[in-house]
mmCIF file of C-alpha atoms and ligand atoms in Angstrom:
data_model
loop_
_atom_site.group_PDB
_atom_site.id
_atom_site.type_symbol
_atom_site.label_atom_id
_atom_site.label_comp_id
_atom_site.label_asym_id
_atom_site.label_seq_id
_atom_site.Cartn_x
_atom_site.Cartn_y
_atom_site.Cartn_z
ATOM 1 C CA MET Z 1 122.399 95.985 120.181
ATOM 2 C CA THR Z 2 118.945 97.334 119.420
ATOM 3 C CA VAL Z 3 118.047 100.735 120.777
ATOM 4 C CA ALA Z 4 114.429 101.326 121.737
ATOM 5 C CA PRO Z 5 113.019 104.130 119.575
ATOM 6 C CA THR Z 6 112.268 107.518 121.099
ATOM 7 C CA ILE Z 7 108.565 108.016 121.723
ATOM 8 C CA HIS Z 8 107.339 111.515 121.234
ATOM 9 C CA PHE Z 9 105.052 113.511 123.439
ATOM 10 C CA ALA Z 10 106.678 116.721 122.212
ATOM 11 C CA SER Z 11 104.151 117.971 119.717
ATOM 12 C CA ASP Z 12 101.477 116.855 117.312
ATOM 13 C CA ASN Z 13 103.654 118.063 114.463
ATOM 14 C CA TYR Z 14 106.119 115.279 115.306
ATOM 15 C CA ALA Z 15 103.482 112.799 114.122
ATOM 16 C CA SER Z 16 103.596 110.922 110.857
ATOM 17 C CA VAL Z 17 101.246 111.472 107.932
ATOM 18 C CA HIS Z 18 97.928 109.647 108.115
ATOM 19 C CA PRO Z 19 97.710 106.844 105.500
ATOM 20 C CA GLU Z 20 94.449 108.237 104.084
ATOM 21 C CA VAL Z 21 96.254 111.524 103.409
ATOM 22 C CA MET Z 22 99.133 109.648 101.793
ATOM 23 C CA GLU Z 23 96.693 107.673 99.630
ATOM 24 C CA ALA Z 24 94.970 110.871 98.539
ATOM 25 C CA MET Z 25 98.326 112.399 97.614
ATOM 26 C CA ALA Z 26 99.312 109.299 95.666
ATOM 27 C CA ALA Z 27 95.974 109.350 93.830
ATOM 28 C CA ALA Z 28 96.614 112.972 92.883
ATOM 29 C CA ASN Z 29 100.079 112.127 91.634
ATOM 30 C CA VAL Z 30 99.114 110.788 88.230
ATOM 31 C CA ALA Z 31 99.443 113.509 85.647
ATOM 32 C CA HIS Z 32 100.046 117.150 84.924
ATOM 33 C CA ASP Z 33 97.460 119.547 86.254
ATOM 34 C CA SER Z 34 97.192 123.313 86.316
ATOM 35 C CA ALA Z 35 99.451 125.209 88.707
ATOM 36 C CA TYR Z 36 98.688 127.803 91.402
ATOM 37 C CA GLY Z 37 95.351 126.326 92.439
ATOM 38 C CA ALA Z 38 93.592 126.140 89.084
ATOM 39 C CA ASP Z 39 93.528 122.345 89.390
ATOM 40 C CA ALA Z 40 90.864 119.709 89.947
ATOM 41 C CA PHE Z 41 92.021 118.882 93.513
ATOM 42 C CA THR Z 42 91.855 122.486 94.666
ATOM 43 C CA ALA Z 43 88.369 122.682 93.138
ATOM 44 C CA ARG Z 44 87.413 119.695 95.304
ATOM 45 C CA PHE Z 45 88.960 121.369 98.336
ATOM 46 C CA ASP Z 46 86.856 124.490 97.562
ATOM 47 C CA GLU Z 47 83.741 122.319 97.627
ATOM 48 C CA ALA Z 48 84.826 120.756 100.924
ATOM 49 C CA ILE Z 49 85.293 124.225 102.445
ATOM 50 C CA ALA Z 50 81.798 125.241 101.317
ATOM 51 C CA ALA Z 51 80.316 122.023 102.699
ATOM 52 C CA THR Z 52 82.129 122.462 106.018
ATOM 53 C CA PHE Z 53 81.845 126.211 106.600
ATOM 54 C CA GLY Z 54 78.923 127.259 104.393
ATOM 55 C CA ASP Z 55 78.506 128.216 100.757
ATOM 56 C CA HIS Z 56 79.841 131.705 101.368
ATOM 57 C CA ALA Z 57 83.175 130.449 102.772
ATOM 58 C CA LEU Z 58 86.355 130.592 100.726
ATOM 59 C CA GLY Z 59 89.575 128.697 101.453
ATOM 60 C CA TYR Z 60 93.146 129.559 100.460
ATOM 61 C CA PRO Z 61 95.695 126.759 100.933
ATOM 62 C CA VAL Z 62 99.060 127.823 102.343
ATOM 63 C CA PHE Z 63 102.193 125.990 103.449
ATOM 64 C CA ASN Z 64 102.240 126.423 107.212
ATOM 65 C CA GLY Z 65 100.480 127.803 110.250
ATOM 66 C CA THR Z 66 102.652 130.875 110.613
ATOM 67 C CA GLY Z 67 101.872 131.728 107.001
ATOM 68 C CA ALA Z 68 98.153 131.185 107.517
ATOM 69 C CA ASN Z 69 98.204 133.510 110.518
ATOM 70 C CA ILE Z 70 100.204 136.261 108.822
ATOM 71 C CA VAL Z 71 98.099 136.219 105.655
ATOM 72 C CA SER Z 72 94.908 136.239 107.771
ATOM 73 C CA LEU Z 73 96.022 139.101 109.997
ATOM 74 C CA MET Z 74 97.315 141.196 107.098
ATOM 75 C CA ALA Z 75 94.001 140.695 105.307
ATOM 76 C CA LEU Z 76 92.000 141.701 108.373
ATOM 77 C CA SER Z 77 93.954 144.745 109.476
ATOM 78 C CA PRO Z 78 94.862 148.076 107.931
ATOM 79 C CA ARG Z 79 98.505 149.171 108.073
ATOM 80 C CA TRP Z 80 97.947 151.058 111.327
ATOM 81 C CA GLY Z 81 96.256 148.166 113.062
ATOM 82 C CA GLY Z 82 97.208 146.278 116.168
ATOM 83 C CA VAL Z 83 96.255 142.678 116.919
ATOM 84 C CA VAL Z 84 94.981 141.852 120.399
ATOM 85 C CA ALA Z 85 95.989 138.356 121.503
ATOM 86 C CA SER Z 86 96.813 136.241 124.530
ATOM 87 C CA GLU Z 87 100.311 136.510 125.981
ATOM 88 C CA HIS Z 88 100.651 132.813 125.110
ATOM 89 C CA ALA Z 89 99.593 133.229 121.473
ATOM 90 C CA HIS Z 90 101.705 131.459 118.886
ATOM 91 C CA ILE Z 91 101.695 134.677 116.859
ATOM 92 C CA HIS Z 92 103.361 136.399 119.839
ATOM 93 C CA ASN Z 93 105.823 133.776 121.076
ATOM 94 C CA ASP Z 94 106.590 131.399 118.243
ATOM 95 C CA GLU Z 95 106.518 133.236 114.933
ATOM 96 C CA ASN Z 96 109.773 135.154 115.312
ATOM 97 C CA GLY Z 97 108.047 138.517 115.130
ATOM 98 C CA ALA Z 98 106.529 137.774 111.714
ATOM 99 C CA PRO Z 99 103.265 139.653 112.428
ATOM 100 C CA GLU Z 100 105.339 142.741 113.235
ATOM 101 C CA ARG Z 101 108.123 142.325 110.700
ATOM 102 C CA VAL Z 102 106.297 140.779 107.746
ATOM 103 C CA GLY Z 103 102.812 142.065 108.472
ATOM 104 C CA GLY Z 104 103.727 145.421 109.989
ATOM 105 C CA LEU Z 105 101.186 144.761 112.747
ATOM 106 C CA LYS Z 106 101.792 145.519 116.393
ATOM 107 C CA LEU Z 107 100.715 142.776 118.764
ATOM 108 C CA LEU Z 108 98.798 143.928 121.836
ATOM 109 C CA THR Z 109 98.939 141.136 124.369
ATOM 110 C CA LEU Z 110 96.735 140.339 127.323
ATOM 111 C CA PRO Z 111 97.389 138.053 130.290
ATOM 112 C CA SER Z 112 95.630 134.697 130.056
ATOM 113 C CA PRO Z 113 96.811 132.130 132.595
ATOM 114 C CA ASP Z 114 94.940 129.314 130.849
ATOM 115 C CA GLY Z 115 95.369 130.590 127.286
ATOM 116 C CA ARG Z 116 91.824 131.951 126.993
ATOM 117 C CA LEU Z 117 90.740 135.597 126.957
ATOM 118 C CA THR Z 118 87.521 137.039 128.360
ATOM 119 C CA PRO Z 119 85.412 139.841 126.826
ATOM 120 C CA ASP Z 120 86.056 142.334 129.650
ATOM 121 C CA GLN Z 121 89.796 142.170 128.907
ATOM 122 C CA LEU Z 122 89.218 143.999 125.613
ATOM 123 C CA ASP Z 123 88.668 147.188 127.665
ATOM 124 C CA ARG Z 124 92.448 147.307 128.172
ATOM 125 C CA TYR Z 125 92.888 148.458 124.563
ATOM 126 C CA ALA Z 126 89.436 149.770 123.605
ATOM 127 C CA GLY Z 127 90.306 153.256 124.886
ATOM 128 C CA ASP Z 128 93.053 153.491 122.284
ATOM 129 C CA LEU Z 129 90.565 153.421 119.410
ATOM 130 C CA GLY Z 130 90.673 156.732 117.599
ATOM 131 C CA ASP Z 131 93.960 157.841 119.191
ATOM 132 C CA PRO Z 132 96.514 158.289 116.402
ATOM 133 C CA HIS Z 133 99.349 157.836 118.903
ATOM 134 C CA ARG Z 134 98.286 154.290 119.618
ATOM 135 C CA ALA Z 135 98.299 151.190 117.406
ATOM 136 C CA GLN Z 136 94.641 150.683 116.648
ATOM 137 C CA PRO Z 137 93.271 147.486 118.198
ATOM 138 C CA LEU Z 138 91.341 146.438 115.110
ATOM 139 C CA VAL Z 139 91.804 142.683 115.158
ATOM 140 C CA LEU Z 140 91.322 140.120 117.902
ATOM 141 C CA SER Z 141 93.186 136.846 117.411
ATOM 142 C CA LEU Z 142 92.003 133.864 119.454
ATOM 143 C CA THR Z 143 93.589 130.420 119.415
ATOM 144 C CA GLN Z 144 91.240 127.406 119.391
ATOM 145 C CA ALA Z 145 92.325 125.029 120.969
ATOM 146 C CA THR Z 146 94.616 127.335 122.939
ATOM 147 C CA GLU Z 147 98.354 127.048 123.351
ATOM 148 C CA MET Z 148 97.700 125.891 126.938
ATOM 149 C CA GLY Z 149 95.568 122.922 125.876
ATOM 150 C CA THR Z 150 92.278 124.556 126.828
ATOM 151 C CA VAL Z 151 89.268 125.095 124.598
ATOM 152 C CA TYR Z 152 86.914 128.059 124.298
ATOM 153 C CA GLY Z 153 83.377 126.800 124.916
ATOM 154 C CA LEU Z 154 80.801 127.705 122.275
ATOM 155 C CA ALA Z 155 79.330 130.499 124.397
ATOM 156 C CA GLU Z 156 82.806 131.792 125.304
ATOM 157 C CA MET Z 157 83.875 131.934 121.674
ATOM 158 C CA ARG Z 158 80.653 133.689 120.687
ATOM 159 C CA ALA Z 159 80.970 136.178 123.553
ATOM 160 C CA MET Z 160 84.535 137.051 122.539
ATOM 161 C CA ALA Z 161 83.554 137.555 118.906
ATOM 162 C CA ASP Z 162 80.503 139.633 119.821
ATOM 163 C CA ALA Z 163 82.502 141.844 122.196
ATOM 164 C CA ALA Z 164 85.200 142.416 119.589
ATOM 165 C CA HIS Z 165 82.711 143.163 116.828
ATOM 166 C CA ALA Z 166 80.856 145.599 119.089
ATOM 167 C CA LEU Z 167 84.127 147.549 119.363
ATOM 168 C CA GLY Z 168 84.577 147.502 115.576
ATOM 169 C CA MET Z 169 87.280 144.846 115.687
ATOM 170 C CA ARG Z 170 87.562 141.895 113.354
ATOM 171 C CA VAL Z 171 88.103 138.403 114.661
ATOM 172 C CA HIS Z 172 90.729 135.871 113.617
ATOM 173 C CA VAL Z 173 90.976 132.347 114.962
ATOM 174 C CA ASP Z 174 94.317 130.555 114.900
ATOM 175 C CA GLY Z 175 92.941 127.088 114.278
ATOM 176 C CA ALA Z 176 96.163 125.101 114.092
ATOM 177 C CA ARG Z 177 94.227 122.765 116.436
ATOM 178 C CA ILE Z 178 90.646 123.687 115.534
ATOM 179 C CA ALA Z 179 89.996 119.978 114.879
ATOM 180 C CA ASN Z 180 90.982 119.117 118.465
ATOM 181 C CA ALA Z 181 88.701 121.860 119.773
ATOM 182 C CA ALA Z 182 85.764 120.745 117.625
ATOM 183 C CA ALA Z 183 86.260 117.111 118.610
ATOM 184 C CA ALA Z 184 86.442 118.108 122.288
ATOM 185 C CA LEU Z 185 83.269 120.183 121.995
ATOM 186 C CA GLY Z 186 81.487 117.539 119.944
ATOM 187 C CA VAL Z 187 80.660 120.031 117.200
ATOM 188 C CA GLY Z 188 81.710 120.745 113.625
ATOM 189 C CA LEU Z 189 84.704 122.854 112.637
ATOM 190 C CA ALA Z 190 82.508 125.856 111.807
ATOM 191 C CA GLU Z 191 80.763 125.791 115.191
ATOM 192 C CA ALA Z 192 84.084 125.618 117.049
ATOM 193 C CA CYS Z 193 85.016 129.047 115.699
ATOM 194 C CA ALA Z 194 81.529 130.540 115.229
ATOM 195 C CA GLY Z 195 81.645 134.330 115.127
ATOM 196 C CA ALA Z 196 85.142 134.532 113.647
ATOM 197 C CA ASP Z 197 85.714 136.428 110.413
ATOM 198 C CA VAL Z 198 88.749 134.470 109.259
ATOM 199 C CA LEU Z 199 90.134 131.114 110.347
ATOM 200 C CA SER Z 200 93.636 129.699 110.029
ATOM 201 C CA LEU Z 201 92.555 126.106 109.368
ATOM 202 C CA GLY Z 202 95.144 123.629 110.614
ATOM 203 C CA GLY Z 203 96.106 120.502 108.713
ATOM 204 C CA THR Z 204 99.660 119.640 109.720
ATOM 205 C CA LYS Z 205 98.911 118.751 113.359
ATOM 206 C CA ASN Z 206 95.808 116.828 112.293
ATOM 207 C CA GLY Z 207 97.523 114.215 110.116
ATOM 208 C CA ALA Z 208 98.574 116.099 106.992
ATOM 209 C CA MET Z 209 102.131 116.129 105.676
ATOM 210 C CA LEU Z 210 102.042 119.899 105.431
ATOM 211 C CA GLY Z 211 99.389 122.423 104.683
ATOM 212 C CA GLU Z 212 96.909 124.770 106.255
ATOM 213 C CA ALA Z 213 94.393 127.179 104.790
ATOM 214 C CA VAL Z 214 93.144 130.703 105.331
ATOM 215 C CA VAL Z 215 89.338 130.498 105.381
ATOM 216 C CA ILE Z 216 87.099 133.543 104.950
ATOM 217 C CA LEU Z 217 84.058 132.928 107.144
ATOM 218 C CA ASN Z 218 82.198 136.247 107.310
ATOM 219 C CA PRO Z 219 79.939 136.700 104.251
ATOM 220 C CA GLU Z 220 79.990 140.477 104.703
ATOM 221 C CA LEU Z 221 83.778 140.605 104.347
ATOM 222 C CA ARG Z 222 83.936 137.966 101.647
ATOM 223 C CA ASP Z 223 84.234 140.184 98.594
ATOM 224 C CA SER Z 224 86.831 142.586 99.944
ATOM 225 C CA LEU Z 225 88.939 139.845 101.546
ATOM 226 C CA ALA Z 226 88.651 137.663 98.445
ATOM 227 C CA HIS Z 227 89.990 140.584 96.450
ATOM 228 C CA ASP Z 228 93.044 141.077 98.683
ATOM 229 C CA LEU Z 229 93.946 137.533 99.730
ATOM 230 C CA PRO Z 230 95.468 136.231 96.489
ATOM 231 C CA TYR Z 231 97.905 139.161 96.424
ATOM 232 C CA LEU Z 232 98.782 138.813 100.108
ATOM 233 C CA ARG Z 233 99.322 135.055 99.805
ATOM 234 C CA LYS Z 234 101.753 135.538 96.926
ATOM 235 C CA GLN Z 235 103.587 138.448 98.523
ATOM 236 C CA THR Z 236 104.100 136.490 101.731
ATOM 237 C CA MET Z 237 105.483 133.533 99.746
ATOM 238 C CA GLN Z 238 102.611 131.234 100.706
ATOM 239 C CA LEU Z 239 101.351 130.568 97.165
ATOM 240 C CA GLY Z 240 102.333 127.060 96.123
ATOM 241 C CA SER Z 241 102.614 126.405 92.417
ATOM 242 C CA LYS Z 242 101.888 122.680 92.912
ATOM 243 C CA MET Z 243 99.054 123.659 95.201
ATOM 244 C CA ARG Z 244 97.125 120.497 94.427
ATOM 245 C CA TYR Z 245 99.375 118.525 96.786
ATOM 246 C CA VAL Z 246 98.347 120.773 99.681
ATOM 247 C CA SER Z 247 94.702 120.985 98.636
ATOM 248 C CA VAL Z 248 94.353 117.222 98.332
ATOM 249 C CA GLN Z 249 95.599 116.712 101.905
ATOM 250 C CA LEU Z 250 93.145 119.208 103.369
ATOM 251 C CA ASP Z 251 90.363 117.740 101.249
ATOM 252 C CA ALA Z 252 91.169 114.275 102.627
ATOM 253 C CA LEU Z 253 91.020 115.538 106.225
ATOM 254 C CA LEU Z 254 87.646 117.187 105.556
ATOM 255 C CA THR Z 255 85.977 114.533 103.407
ATOM 256 C CA SER Z 256 87.584 111.108 103.848
ATOM 257 C CA THR Z 257 85.090 109.179 105.975
ATOM 258 C CA ASP Z 258 85.090 105.804 107.717
ATOM 259 C CA ALA Z 259 82.269 103.237 107.699
ATOM 260 C CA GLN Z 260 80.360 105.335 110.245
ATOM 261 C CA GLY Z 261 80.696 108.443 108.092
ATOM 262 C CA THR Z 262 83.129 110.166 110.482
ATOM 263 C CA PRO Z 263 85.529 112.483 108.662
ATOM 264 C CA LEU Z 264 89.252 111.995 109.041
ATOM 265 C CA TRP Z 265 89.782 115.296 110.872
ATOM 266 C CA ARG Z 266 87.422 114.234 113.644
ATOM 267 C CA ARG Z 267 88.817 110.716 113.909
ATOM 268 C CA ASN Z 268 92.382 112.009 114.166
ATOM 269 C CA ALA Z 269 91.622 114.815 116.607
ATOM 270 C CA GLY Z 270 89.286 112.665 118.692
ATOM 271 C CA HIS Z 271 91.979 110.025 119.035
ATOM 272 C CA ALA Z 272 94.658 112.572 120.020
ATOM 273 C CA ASN Z 273 92.312 114.061 122.634
ATOM 274 C CA ALA Z 274 91.450 110.605 123.956
ATOM 275 C CA MET Z 275 95.126 109.734 124.343
ATOM 276 C CA ALA Z 276 95.708 112.949 126.317
ATOM 277 C CA ALA Z 277 92.759 112.079 128.568
ATOM 278 C CA ARG Z 278 94.175 108.574 129.031
ATOM 279 C CA LEU Z 279 97.567 109.962 130.041
ATOM 280 C CA ARG Z 280 95.923 112.368 132.463
ATOM 281 C CA ALA Z 281 93.934 109.539 134.059
ATOM 282 C CA ALA Z 282 97.026 107.330 134.291
ATOM 283 C CA LEU Z 283 98.953 110.106 136.061
ATOM 284 C CA ALA Z 284 96.108 111.161 138.350
ATOM 285 C CA PRO Z 285 97.349 108.965 141.260
ATOM 286 C CA LEU Z 286 100.730 110.729 141.093
ATOM 287 C CA ALA Z 287 98.967 114.087 141.235
ATOM 288 C CA ASP Z 288 96.836 112.888 144.149
ATOM 289 C CA ALA Z 289 100.012 111.827 145.960
ATOM 290 C CA GLY Z 290 101.563 115.271 145.344
ATOM 291 C CA ARG Z 291 104.390 113.873 143.199
ATOM 292 C CA LEU Z 292 103.422 116.021 140.233
ATOM 293 C CA ALA Z 293 100.903 118.824 139.742
ATOM 294 C CA PHE Z 294 98.780 119.454 136.675
ATOM 295 C CA THR Z 295 98.907 123.148 135.797
ATOM 296 C CA GLN Z 296 96.157 123.274 133.158
ATOM 297 C CA GLU Z 297 92.947 121.472 132.417
ATOM 298 C CA THR Z 298 93.309 118.814 129.732
ATOM 299 C CA GLN Z 299 90.511 119.676 127.321
ATOM 300 C CA ALA Z 300 92.152 118.797 124.009
ATOM 301 C CA ASN Z 301 95.392 116.929 123.262
ATOM 302 C CA ALA Z 302 97.918 118.571 125.596
ATOM 303 C CA LEU Z 303 98.836 118.165 129.255
ATOM 304 C CA PHE Z 304 100.840 120.621 131.339
ATOM 305 C CA ALA Z 305 102.382 119.561 134.627
ATOM 306 C CA THR Z 306 105.128 120.481 137.064
ATOM 307 C CA LEU Z 307 107.407 117.799 138.462
ATOM 308 C CA PRO Z 308 110.986 117.525 139.724
ATOM 309 C CA ARG Z 309 113.359 118.161 136.844
ATOM 310 C CA ALA Z 310 115.382 115.091 137.841
ATOM 311 C CA ALA Z 311 112.321 112.879 137.306
ATOM 312 C CA ALA Z 312 111.560 114.473 133.933
ATOM 313 C CA ASP Z 313 115.171 114.008 132.878
ATOM 314 C CA ALA Z 314 115.149 110.381 134.020
ATOM 315 C CA VAL Z 315 112.654 109.415 131.300
ATOM 316 C CA ARG Z 316 114.076 111.562 128.518
ATOM 317 C CA ALA Z 317 116.306 108.838 127.120
ATOM 318 C CA ARG Z 318 113.173 107.151 125.822
ATOM 319 C CA TYR Z 319 110.579 109.922 125.710
ATOM 320 C CA ARG Z 320 110.818 113.340 124.133
ATOM 321 C CA PHE Z 321 108.829 116.362 125.380
ATOM 322 C CA TYR Z 322 109.283 120.081 125.884
ATOM 323 C CA ASP Z 323 110.093 121.993 129.039
ATOM 324 C CA TRP Z 324 107.612 124.838 129.189
ATOM 325 C CA GLN Z 325 109.002 127.004 131.972
ATOM 326 C CA PRO Z 326 110.661 126.623 135.381
ATOM 327 C CA GLY Z 327 108.324 125.240 138.030
ATOM 328 C CA SER Z 328 107.320 127.363 141.008
ATOM 329 C CA ARG Z 329 109.357 125.208 143.463
ATOM 330 C CA PRO Z 330 113.160 125.035 143.196
ATOM 331 C CA GLY Z 331 114.193 122.013 141.142
ATOM 332 C CA ASP Z 332 110.785 121.724 139.478
ATOM 333 C CA VAL Z 333 110.039 122.173 135.806
ATOM 334 C CA GLU Z 334 106.735 122.676 134.013
ATOM 335 C CA VAL Z 335 106.513 120.416 130.980
ATOM 336 C CA ARG Z 336 104.110 119.945 128.096
ATOM 337 C CA TRP Z 337 103.058 116.504 126.931
ATOM 338 C CA MET Z 338 101.166 116.375 123.678
ATOM 339 C CA CYS Z 339 99.380 113.525 121.940
ATOM 340 C CA ALA Z 340 98.760 113.124 118.229
ATOM 341 C CA TRP Z 341 96.635 111.071 115.867
ATOM 342 C CA ASP Z 342 99.254 108.319 115.920
ATOM 343 C CA THR Z 343 99.919 108.203 119.676
ATOM 344 C CA THR Z 344 99.025 104.694 120.809
ATOM 345 C CA ALA Z 345 97.438 103.564 124.065
ATOM 346 C CA GLU Z 346 100.535 101.398 124.600
ATOM 347 C CA ASP Z 347 102.789 104.466 124.246
ATOM 348 C CA VAL Z 348 100.674 106.331 126.778
ATOM 349 C CA ASP Z 349 100.614 103.471 129.286
ATOM 350 C CA ALA Z 350 104.359 102.838 128.997
ATOM 351 C CA PHE Z 351 105.088 106.560 129.404
ATOM 352 C CA ALA Z 352 102.865 106.779 132.473
ATOM 353 C CA ALA Z 353 104.609 103.731 133.936
ATOM 354 C CA ALA Z 354 108.062 105.222 133.276
ATOM 355 C CA LEU Z 355 107.045 108.507 134.897
ATOM 356 C CA THR Z 356 105.602 106.662 137.885
ATOM 357 C CA THR Z 357 108.858 104.783 138.386
ATOM 358 C CA ALA Z 358 110.918 107.964 138.048
ATOM 359 C CA LEU Z 359 108.731 109.937 140.450
ATOM 360 C CA GLU Z 360 108.482 107.196 143.054
ATOM 361 C CA ALA Z 361 112.265 106.829 143.048
ATOM 362 C CA ARG Z 362 112.552 110.404 144.322
HETATM 363 C C1 PLP D 1 98.781 127.540 118.054
HETATM 364 C C2 PLP D 1 99.638 127.374 116.850
HETATM 365 N N1 PLP D 1 99.442 128.158 115.783
HETATM 366 C C3 PLP D 1 100.149 128.011 114.664
HETATM 367 C C4 PLP D 1 101.123 127.047 114.565
HETATM 368 C C5 PLP D 1 101.774 126.865 113.233
HETATM 369 O O1 PLP D 1 103.090 126.791 113.166
HETATM 370 P P1 PLP D 1 103.932 126.422 111.858
HETATM 371 O O2 PLP D 1 104.217 127.708 111.174
HETATM 372 O O3 PLP D 1 105.129 125.785 112.430
HETATM 373 O O4 PLP D 1 103.131 125.527 110.978
HETATM 374 C C6 PLP D 1 101.419 126.237 115.665
HETATM 375 C C7 PLP D 1 102.513 125.241 115.620
HETATM 376 O O5 PLP D 1 103.109 124.859 116.587
HETATM 377 C C8 PLP D 1 100.652 126.399 116.833
HETATM 378 O O6 PLP D 1 100.856 125.630 117.907
#
């Protein structure tokens, strides 16, 4: 008996490694090279960072997104600092307290029903500046694209950064999905986080095997951050000795182009976003009929919806996805469906058909 394979809409980190990344890793796997980043592939990655973010930018490869965030936040904040972030931020909900425990940084959260913050919300903590009894709100961390599948527009991102800087705060962007945001906005990676001081540059969700980077963006902070970052990366156990295998993946995402000259990061993110849009369109009739309700806009590669739990469970034998939270009506559940670079149109159409059958049976 053959069992149909599970098809994943759980997360973009369930996806496989893009063949161009694999080829780049294989090409790097030919000989000894220097350890800890003093290798030819990390030098190429450095050039790719400068070409992508400007000559002043510096990139530091790390193993994972949590590590990129912790190293970034520790670099940006003094010991007495607090980090202002959305209540949905990965650093708040999904890093097991690492900013507090490893970084010693208190998180100061703000409500954000769609994952985005607005400049006026910074007032909530601004009054604490200068009060030694209060964690000092010295860093703002924004996620682009957000945990709720939304994207800060260019003006929104700039307004947040300007408001934070005006208060003397520094700005971090958790860019685990910066490629999806940039593809959605139709801009480059640098523009999608313009105004930020430091970026956690995502690779894993964008087609890498593993690997992200801390990127210093603000030329005025470059020298002091460049002094501290190597020590912080080592102390937080994010310094890879065979760094070239991380660097070469990120370099491939940034520089491997197709016949039209489109870099791999944009092709992968654009495809994931397009698959999410396709799923949304396929499910729109069910939403119109009141059988399910979308709970967020679909601006990048994620969809959020509420539907009867029984219908969600009916398709789980074949399709995997996360429950997000209980739905507002009894028996409902809010779920997240996420698409990746390797989600196919056939997967999307079959999933939409299975959901339609399950919902119409109820
Ligand atoms: C918004 C966001 N930031 C960071 C991460 C990085 O997580 P990890 O440490 O698992 O690579 C994730 C992964 O789910 C994420 O969704």
